[in-house]
Amino acid sequence: MKGLCLWLALLTCLMVKVYGKIFNRCDLASILQRWGLDGHEGYSLDNWVCLAYYASGFNTAKVTQNSDGTSEYGIFQINSRSWCADHHSTSRNLCSLSCRDLVTDEIIDDIICVKRAVAGPEGLEAWDGWRNHCHGKNLHYWTATCKL
C-alpha cells in the first residue's frame, strides 16, 4: 500500500508538469525581465509581454496546428518547422528540444528558444501577432502598473 501511495504521488507530480499555465500580465513581465528579455535584441519588455498576449493569451499550453503541417507551441507560439521537434513534422530543431517542453508551466526553455529565434533577420516581425498588434504602437500599458 505504501508503494502504491508513493507511486501515485510521483505520478501526480509528473502530471502537474504536463499541464500549462495562463499567466497574468505582471507575473509574466517579472519572469521575462528576470530572464533578460527586457532590451534583448533591442525589444523592450513591453514588446515581449505584448507578443505573449497576442501569440497565446499568456497560455503556456497553447498549440496551434498550421495548414502546412507544422505546429506552434507554448506562450510564444514557437514553430516546429525550425525551432523544436514535434515528431510529426520535419524540423531543423534549432533550439534542440521537444515541442512538448514548450507547453508546460515552466517557461525557461521557451525564453531560451525565443531568444534564439528573435536573433534571426526577421526579429519579432516573424510573429504575425506582434507585427499586427504590437509593432509601432504605444505598449506602455503592458508593464505600467506592474511592480518590477
Coordinates of N, CA, C and O in Angstrom, one line a residue:
M1 N 0.8 -1.2 0.0 CA 0.0 0.0 0.0 C 0.9 1.3 0.0 O 0.6 2.2 -0.7
K2 N 1.9 1.2 0.8 CA 2.8 2.4 0.9 C 3.5 2.6 -0.5 O 3.6 3.8 -0.9
G3 N 3.8 1.6 -1.2 CA 4.4 1.7 -2.5 C 3.4 2.3 -3.5 O 3.8 3.1 -4.3
L4 N 2.2 1.9 -3.4 CA 1.1 2.4 -4.3 C 1.0 3.9 -4.0 O 0.8 4.7 -5.0
C5 N 1.0 4.4 -2.8 CA 0.8 5.8 -2.4 C 2.0 6.6 -3.0 O 1.8 7.7 -3.5
L6 N 3.2 6.1 -2.9 CA 4.4 6.7 -3.4 C 4.3 6.8 -4.9 O 4.6 7.9 -5.5
W7 N 3.9 5.7 -5.5 CA 3.7 5.7 -7.0 C 2.7 6.8 -7.5 O 2.9 7.5 -8.4
L8 N 1.6 6.9 -6.8 CA 0.5 7.8 -7.1 C 1.0 9.3 -6.9 O 0.7 10.2 -7.7
A9 N 1.8 9.5 -5.8 CA 2.3 10.8 -5.6 C 3.3 11.2 -6.7 O 3.2 12.4 -7.2
L10 N 4.1 10.3 -7.1 CA 5.1 10.6 -8.2 C 4.3 10.8 -9.5 O 4.6 11.8 -10.2
L11 N 3.3 10.0 -9.8 CA 2.5 10.2 -11.0 C 1.8 11.6 -11.0 O 1.8 12.3 -12.0
T12 N 1.3 12.0 -9.8 CA 0.7 13.3 -9.7 C 1.7 14.4 -10.0 O 1.3 15.4 -10.7
C13 N 2.9 14.3 -9.5 CA 3.9 15.3 -9.7 C 4.2 15.4 -11.2 O 4.4 16.5 -11.7
L14 N 4.3 14.3 -11.8 CA 4.6 14.3 -13.3 C 3.5 14.9 -14.1 O 3.7 15.6 -15.1
M15 N 2.3 14.6 -13.7 CA 1.1 15.1 -14.4 C 1.0 16.6 -14.2 O 0.7 17.3 -15.2
V16 N 1.4 17.2 -13.1 CA 1.3 18.6 -12.9 C 2.3 19.3 -13.9 O 2.0 20.4 -14.4
K17 N 3.4 18.7 -14.1 CA 4.4 19.3 -15.0 C 3.8 19.4 -16.5 O 4.2 20.3 -17.2
V18 N 2.9 18.5 -16.8 CA 2.4 18.4 -18.2 C 1.4 19.6 -18.5 O 1.4 20.1 -19.5
Y19 N 0.7 20.0 -17.5 CA -0.3 21.0 -17.7 C 0.3 22.4 -17.8 O 1.3 22.7 -17.1
G20 N -0.3 23.2 -18.6 CA 0.2 24.5 -18.8 C -0.3 25.5 -17.8 O -1.0 25.1 -16.8
K21 N -0.1 26.7 -18.0 CA -0.5 27.8 -17.1 C -0.8 29.0 -17.9 O -0.2 29.3 -18.9
I22 N -1.8 29.7 -17.4 CA -2.2 31.0 -18.0 C -1.7 32.1 -17.0 O -2.1 32.2 -15.9
F23 N -0.6 32.8 -17.4 CA 0.0 33.8 -16.6 C -0.9 35.1 -16.6 O -1.6 35.4 -17.5
N24 N -0.7 35.8 -15.5 CA -1.3 37.2 -15.6 C -0.1 38.1 -16.1 O 1.0 37.7 -16.1
R25 N -0.5 39.2 -16.6 CA 0.4 40.1 -17.3 C 1.7 40.5 -16.5 O 2.8 40.4 -16.9
C26 N 1.5 40.9 -15.2 CA 2.6 41.3 -14.4 C 3.5 40.2 -13.9 O 4.7 40.4 -13.9
D27 N 2.9 39.0 -13.6 CA 3.8 37.9 -13.3 C 4.6 37.5 -14.4 O 5.8 37.2 -14.3
L28 N 4.1 37.5 -15.6 CA 4.9 37.1 -16.8 C 6.0 38.2 -17.0 O 7.1 37.8 -17.3
A29 N 5.6 39.5 -16.9 CA 6.6 40.5 -17.1 C 7.8 40.4 -16.2 O 8.9 40.5 -16.6
S30 N 7.5 40.0 -14.9 CA 8.5 39.8 -13.9 C 9.5 38.7 -14.3 O 10.7 38.8 -14.2
I31 N 8.9 37.6 -14.8 CA 9.7 36.4 -15.2 C 10.6 36.8 -16.4 O 11.7 36.5 -16.5
L32 N 9.9 37.4 -17.4 CA 10.7 37.8 -18.6 C 11.8 38.8 -18.3 O 12.9 38.7 -18.9
Q33 N 11.5 39.7 -17.4 CA 12.6 40.6 -17.0 C 13.7 39.9 -16.3 O 14.9 40.1 -16.6
R34 N 13.4 39.0 -15.4 CA 14.4 38.2 -14.6 C 15.3 37.4 -15.6 O 16.5 37.3 -15.3
W35 N 14.7 36.9 -16.7 CA 15.5 36.1 -17.6 C 16.1 36.9 -18.8 O 16.5 36.3 -19.8
G36 N 16.1 38.2 -18.6 CA 16.9 39.0 -19.6 C 16.2 39.4 -20.9 O 16.9 39.8 -21.8
L37 N 14.9 39.4 -20.9 CA 14.3 39.8 -22.2 C 14.1 41.3 -22.4 O 14.0 41.7 -23.5
D38 N 14.1 42.0 -21.3 CA 14.0 43.5 -21.4 C 15.2 44.0 -22.1 O 16.3 44.0 -21.6
G39 N 15.0 44.5 -23.3 CA 16.1 45.0 -24.1 C 16.8 44.0 -25.0 O 17.6 44.4 -25.9
H40 N 16.4 42.7 -24.9 CA 17.1 41.7 -25.7 C 16.8 42.0 -27.2 O 15.6 42.2 -27.6
E41 N 17.8 42.0 -28.0 CA 17.7 42.3 -29.4 C 17.0 43.6 -29.7 O 16.5 43.8 -30.8
G42 N 17.1 44.5 -28.7 CA 16.5 45.9 -28.9 C 15.0 46.0 -28.6 O 14.4 47.1 -28.8
Y43 N 14.4 44.9 -28.1 CA 13.0 45.0 -27.8 C 12.7 45.2 -26.3 O 13.3 44.4 -25.5
S44 N 11.9 46.1 -26.0 CA 11.6 46.4 -24.6 C 10.7 45.3 -24.0 O 10.1 44.5 -24.7
L45 N 10.7 45.2 -22.7 CA 9.8 44.3 -22.0 C 8.4 44.3 -22.5 O 7.7 43.3 -22.6
D46 N 7.9 45.5 -22.7 CA 6.5 45.7 -23.2 C 6.3 44.9 -24.5 O 5.2 44.3 -24.7
N47 N 7.2 44.9 -25.4 CA 7.1 44.2 -26.6 C 7.0 42.7 -26.4 O 6.2 42.0 -27.0
W48 N 7.8 42.1 -25.4 CA 7.7 40.7 -25.2 C 6.4 40.3 -24.5 O 5.8 39.3 -24.9
V49 N 5.9 41.1 -23.6 CA 4.6 40.8 -23.0 C 3.5 40.9 -24.0 O 2.6 40.1 -24.1
C50 N 3.5 41.9 -24.9 CA 2.5 42.1 -25.9 C 2.6 40.9 -26.9 O 1.5 40.3 -27.2
L51 N 3.8 40.5 -27.2 CA 3.9 39.3 -28.1 C 3.2 38.1 -27.4 O 2.4 37.4 -28.1
A52 N 3.5 37.8 -26.2 CA 3.0 36.6 -25.5 C 1.4 36.7 -25.4 O 0.8 35.7 -25.6
Y53 N 0.9 37.9 -25.2 CA -0.6 38.0 -25.2 C -1.2 37.7 -26.6 O -2.1 36.9 -26.6
Y54 N -0.6 38.3 -27.6 CA -1.3 38.1 -28.9 C -0.9 36.7 -29.5 O -1.6 36.2 -30.4
A55 N 0.2 36.1 -29.1 CA 0.5 34.8 -29.6 C -0.3 33.7 -28.9 O -0.8 32.8 -29.6
S56 N -0.5 33.8 -27.6 CA -1.1 32.7 -26.8 C -2.1 33.1 -25.8 O -2.7 32.2 -25.1
G57 N -2.3 34.4 -25.6 CA -3.2 34.8 -24.5 C -2.5 34.5 -23.1 O -3.2 34.3 -22.1
F58 N -1.2 34.5 -23.1 CA -0.4 34.1 -21.9 C -0.6 32.7 -21.5 O -0.3 32.3 -20.4
N59 N -1.0 31.8 -22.4 CA -1.3 30.4 -22.1 C -0.1 29.5 -22.6 O 0.1 29.4 -23.8
T60 N 0.6 28.9 -21.6 CA 1.7 28.1 -21.9 C 1.4 26.8 -22.6 O 2.2 26.2 -23.3
A61 N 0.1 26.4 -22.5 CA -0.3 25.1 -23.1 C -0.8 25.2 -24.5 O -1.2 24.2 -25.1
K62 N -0.9 26.4 -25.1 CA -1.5 26.6 -26.4 C -0.7 25.9 -27.5 O 0.5 26.0 -27.6
V63 N -1.4 25.2 -28.3 CA -0.8 24.5 -29.5 C -1.7 24.9 -30.7 O -2.9 24.8 -30.6
T64 N -1.1 25.4 -31.8 CA -1.8 25.8 -33.0 C -1.3 24.9 -34.1 O -0.1 24.9 -34.4
Q65 N -2.3 24.2 -34.8 CA -1.9 23.4 -36.0 C -2.0 24.3 -37.2 O -3.0 25.0 -37.4
N66 N -1.0 24.3 -38.0 CA -0.9 25.1 -39.2 C -1.3 24.3 -40.4 O -1.1 23.1 -40.4
S67 N -1.7 24.9 -41.5 CA -2.1 24.2 -42.7 C -1.0 23.5 -43.4 O -1.2 22.6 -44.2
D68 N 0.3 24.0 -43.1 CA 1.4 23.4 -43.8 C 2.0 22.1 -43.1 O 3.0 21.6 -43.4
G69 N 1.3 21.7 -42.0 CA 1.7 20.5 -41.3 C 2.5 20.8 -40.0 O 2.8 19.9 -39.3
T70 N 3.0 22.0 -39.9 CA 3.7 22.4 -38.7 C 2.8 22.8 -37.6 O 1.6 23.0 -37.9
S71 N 3.3 23.0 -36.4 CA 2.5 23.5 -35.3 C 3.3 24.5 -34.6 O 4.5 24.6 -34.7
E72 N 2.6 25.3 -33.8 CA 3.2 26.4 -32.9 C 2.9 26.0 -31.5 O 1.8 25.7 -31.2
Y73 N 3.9 26.2 -30.6 CA 3.8 25.7 -29.3 C 4.1 26.8 -28.2 O 5.0 27.6 -28.4
G74 N 3.3 26.7 -27.2 CA 3.6 27.5 -26.0 C 3.3 28.9 -25.9 O 2.5 29.4 -26.8
I75 N 3.8 29.6 -25.0 CA 3.4 31.0 -24.7 C 3.8 32.0 -25.8 O 3.1 33.0 -26.0
F76 N 4.9 31.6 -26.5 CA 5.3 32.5 -27.6 C 4.9 31.9 -29.0 O 5.3 32.5 -30.0
Q77 N 4.3 30.7 -29.0 CA 3.9 30.0 -30.2 C 5.1 29.8 -31.2 O 5.2 30.4 -32.3
I78 N 6.0 29.1 -30.7 CA 7.3 28.8 -31.4 C 7.0 27.6 -32.4 O 6.4 26.6 -32.0
N79 N 7.4 27.9 -33.6 CA 7.0 26.9 -34.7 C 8.0 25.7 -34.8 O 9.2 25.8 -34.6
S80 N 7.3 24.6 -35.1 CA 8.0 23.3 -35.1 C 8.9 23.2 -36.4 O 9.8 22.3 -36.4
R81 N 8.7 23.9 -37.4 CA 9.5 23.8 -38.6 C 11.0 24.0 -38.3 O 11.8 23.3 -38.8
S82 N 11.3 25.1 -37.6 CA 12.7 25.4 -37.3 C 13.1 25.2 -35.9 O 14.3 24.9 -35.7
W83 N 12.3 25.3 -34.9 CA 12.8 25.5 -33.6 C 12.7 24.3 -32.6 O 13.4 24.3 -31.6
C84 N 11.7 23.4 -32.8 CA 11.5 22.3 -31.9 C 11.1 21.1 -32.6 O 10.5 21.2 -33.7
A85 N 11.3 19.9 -32.0 CA 10.9 18.7 -32.7 C 9.5 18.2 -32.1 O 9.4 18.0 -30.9
D86 N 8.5 18.0 -33.0 CA 7.2 17.6 -32.6 C 6.9 16.2 -33.1 O 5.9 15.6 -32.8
H87 N 7.8 15.5 -33.7 CA 7.8 14.1 -34.2 C 6.6 13.9 -35.2 O 6.3 12.7 -35.4
H88 N 6.0 14.9 -35.7 CA 5.1 14.6 -36.8 C 5.3 15.6 -38.0 O 4.6 15.5 -39.0
S89 N 6.3 16.5 -37.9 CA 6.7 17.3 -39.0 C 8.2 17.4 -39.0 O 8.8 17.2 -38.0
T90 N 8.7 17.7 -40.2 CA 10.2 17.8 -40.3 C 10.6 19.1 -39.6 O 10.0 20.2 -39.8
S91 N 11.7 19.1 -38.8 CA 12.1 20.2 -38.1 C 13.7 20.3 -38.1 O 14.3 19.3 -38.1
R92 N 14.1 21.5 -38.2 CA 15.6 21.8 -38.0 C 15.9 21.7 -36.5 O 17.1 21.6 -36.2
N93 N 15.0 21.9 -35.6 CA 15.1 21.8 -34.2 C 16.3 22.6 -33.7 O 17.2 22.2 -33.0
L94 N 16.3 23.9 -34.1 CA 17.4 24.8 -33.7 C 17.5 25.1 -32.2 O 18.6 25.6 -31.8
C95 N 16.5 24.8 -31.5 CA 16.5 25.0 -30.0 C 16.9 23.7 -29.3 O 17.0 23.7 -28.1
S96 N 17.0 22.6 -30.1 CA 17.4 21.3 -29.5 C 16.5 20.9 -28.4 O 16.9 20.5 -27.3
L97 N 15.2 20.9 -28.6 CA 14.2 20.5 -27.6 C 13.0 19.9 -28.3 O 12.7 20.2 -29.4
S98 N 12.3 19.2 -27.5 CA 11.0 18.7 -27.9 C 9.9 19.8 -27.8 O 9.9 20.5 -26.8
C99 N 9.0 19.9 -28.7 CA 8.0 20.9 -28.7 C 7.1 20.7 -27.4 O 6.6 21.7 -26.9
R100 N 7.0 19.5 -26.9 CA 6.2 19.2 -25.7 C 6.8 20.0 -24.5 O 6.1 20.4 -23.6
D101 N 8.1 20.3 -24.5 CA 8.7 21.1 -23.4 C 8.2 22.5 -23.4 O 8.4 23.2 -22.4
L102 N 7.7 23.0 -24.5 CA 7.2 24.4 -24.6 C 5.8 24.6 -24.1 O 5.3 25.7 -24.1
V103 N 5.1 23.5 -23.7 CA 3.7 23.6 -23.3 C 3.5 23.3 -21.9 O 2.3 23.0 -21.4
T104 N 4.5 23.4 -21.1 CA 4.4 23.2 -19.6 C 4.3 24.6 -18.9 O 4.5 25.6 -19.6
D105 N 4.1 24.6 -17.6 CA 4.1 25.8 -16.9 C 5.5 26.4 -16.7 O 5.7 27.5 -16.3
E106 N 6.5 25.6 -17.0 CA 7.9 26.1 -16.9 C 8.3 26.8 -18.2 O 8.3 26.1 -19.3
I107 N 8.6 28.1 -18.2 CA 8.8 28.8 -19.5 C 10.2 29.1 -19.7 O 10.5 29.8 -20.7
I108 N 11.1 28.6 -18.9 CA 12.5 29.0 -19.2 C 13.0 28.5 -20.5 O 13.7 29.2 -21.2
D109 N 12.6 27.3 -20.9 CA 13.0 26.8 -22.2 C 12.4 27.6 -23.3 O 13.0 27.8 -24.4
D110 N 11.2 28.1 -23.1 CA 10.5 28.9 -24.1 C 11.3 30.2 -24.3 O 11.5 30.7 -25.4
I111 N 11.8 30.8 -23.2 CA 12.5 32.0 -23.2 C 13.8 31.8 -23.9 O 14.2 32.6 -24.8
I112 N 14.5 30.8 -23.6 CA 15.8 30.5 -24.2 C 15.6 30.3 -25.7 O 16.4 30.8 -26.6
C113 N 14.6 29.6 -26.1 CA 14.3 29.3 -27.5 C 13.9 30.6 -28.3 O 14.4 30.9 -29.4
V114 N 13.0 31.4 -27.7 CA 12.6 32.6 -28.3 C 13.7 33.6 -28.5 O 13.8 34.4 -29.5
K115 N 14.7 33.6 -27.6 CA 15.9 34.5 -27.7 C 16.6 34.1 -29.0 O 17.1 35.0 -29.7
R116 N 16.8 32.8 -29.2 CA 17.4 32.3 -30.4 C 16.6 32.7 -31.7 O 17.2 33.2 -32.7
A117 N 15.4 32.5 -31.6 CA 14.5 32.8 -32.8 C 14.5 34.3 -33.2 O 14.6 34.6 -34.3
V118 N 14.4 35.1 -32.2 CA 14.3 36.6 -32.5 C 15.7 37.1 -32.9 O 15.7 38.2 -33.5
A119 N 16.8 36.4 -32.7 CA 18.1 36.8 -33.2 C 18.2 36.7 -34.7 O 19.1 37.3 -35.3
G120 N 17.2 36.1 -35.3 CA 17.2 35.9 -36.8 C 16.9 37.2 -37.5 O 16.6 38.2 -36.8
P121 N 17.0 37.3 -38.8 CA 16.9 38.5 -39.5 C 15.5 39.2 -39.4 O 15.4 40.4 -39.5
E122 N 14.5 38.4 -39.2 CA 13.1 39.0 -39.0 C 12.9 39.6 -37.6 O 11.9 40.4 -37.5
G123 N 13.6 39.1 -36.6 CA 13.3 39.6 -35.3 C 11.9 39.2 -34.9 O 11.4 38.2 -35.3
L124 N 11.2 40.1 -34.2 CA 9.8 39.9 -33.8 C 8.9 40.0 -35.0 O 7.7 39.6 -34.8
E125 N 9.3 40.5 -36.1 CA 8.5 40.6 -37.3 C 8.0 39.2 -37.7 O 7.1 39.0 -38.5
A126 N 8.7 38.1 -37.3 CA 8.4 36.8 -37.7 C 7.0 36.3 -37.1 O 6.4 35.4 -37.6
W127 N 6.6 37.0 -36.1 CA 5.3 36.7 -35.4 C 4.2 37.7 -35.9 O 4.3 38.9 -35.7
D128 N 3.2 37.1 -36.5 CA 2.1 37.9 -37.0 C 1.4 38.7 -35.9 O 1.0 39.8 -36.1
G129 N 1.2 38.1 -34.8 CA 0.6 38.8 -33.7 C 1.3 40.0 -33.2 O 0.7 41.0 -33.0
W130 N 2.6 39.9 -33.1 CA 3.4 41.1 -32.8 C 3.4 42.1 -33.9 O 3.1 43.3 -33.6
R131 N 3.5 41.7 -35.1 CA 3.6 42.6 -36.2 C 2.2 43.4 -36.4 O 2.2 44.6 -36.6
N132 N 1.1 42.6 -36.2 CA -0.2 43.2 -36.4 C -0.7 44.0 -35.2 O -1.6 44.9 -35.3
H133 N -0.3 43.7 -34.0 CA -0.9 44.3 -32.8 C 0.1 45.1 -31.9 O -0.4 45.9 -31.1
C134 N 1.4 44.9 -32.0 CA 2.4 45.5 -31.1 C 3.3 46.5 -31.8 O 3.7 47.5 -31.3
H135 N 3.8 46.1 -33.0 CA 4.8 46.9 -33.7 C 4.4 48.3 -33.9 O 3.3 48.6 -34.5
G136 N 5.2 49.2 -33.5 CA 4.9 50.7 -33.7 C 3.8 51.3 -32.9 O 3.5 52.4 -33.1
K137 N 3.3 50.5 -31.9 CA 2.3 51.0 -31.0 C 2.8 51.4 -29.7 O 3.9 51.0 -29.3
N138 N 2.1 52.2 -29.0 CA 2.5 52.6 -27.6 C 2.1 51.4 -26.7 O 1.0 51.0 -26.5
L139 N 3.2 50.7 -26.2 CA 3.0 49.5 -25.5 C 3.2 49.7 -24.0 O 3.2 48.7 -23.2
H140 N 3.2 50.9 -23.5 CA 3.5 51.2 -22.1 C 2.5 50.5 -21.2 O 2.8 50.0 -20.1
Y141 N 1.3 50.3 -21.6 CA 0.2 49.6 -20.9 C 0.7 48.2 -20.3 O 0.3 47.9 -19.2
W142 N 1.4 47.5 -21.1 CA 1.7 46.1 -20.8 C 2.5 45.9 -19.5 O 2.3 44.9 -18.8
T143 N 3.3 46.9 -19.0 CA 4.0 46.8 -17.8 C 3.9 48.0 -16.9 O 4.4 48.0 -15.8
A144 N 3.1 49.0 -17.3 CA 3.0 50.3 -16.5 C 2.6 50.1 -15.0 O 3.1 50.7 -14.2
T145 N 1.6 49.2 -14.8 CA 1.1 49.0 -13.4 C 1.8 47.9 -12.7 O 1.4 47.6 -11.5
C146 N 2.8 47.3 -13.3 CA 3.4 46.1 -12.7 C 4.5 46.6 -11.7 O 5.2 47.6 -12.0
K147 N 4.7 46.0 -10.6 CA 5.8 46.3 -9.7 C 7.0 45.5 -10.1 O 7.3 44.4 -9.6
L148 N 7.8 46.1 -11.0 CA 9.0 45.4 -11.5 C 10.3 45.9 -10.8 O 10.4 47.1 -10.5

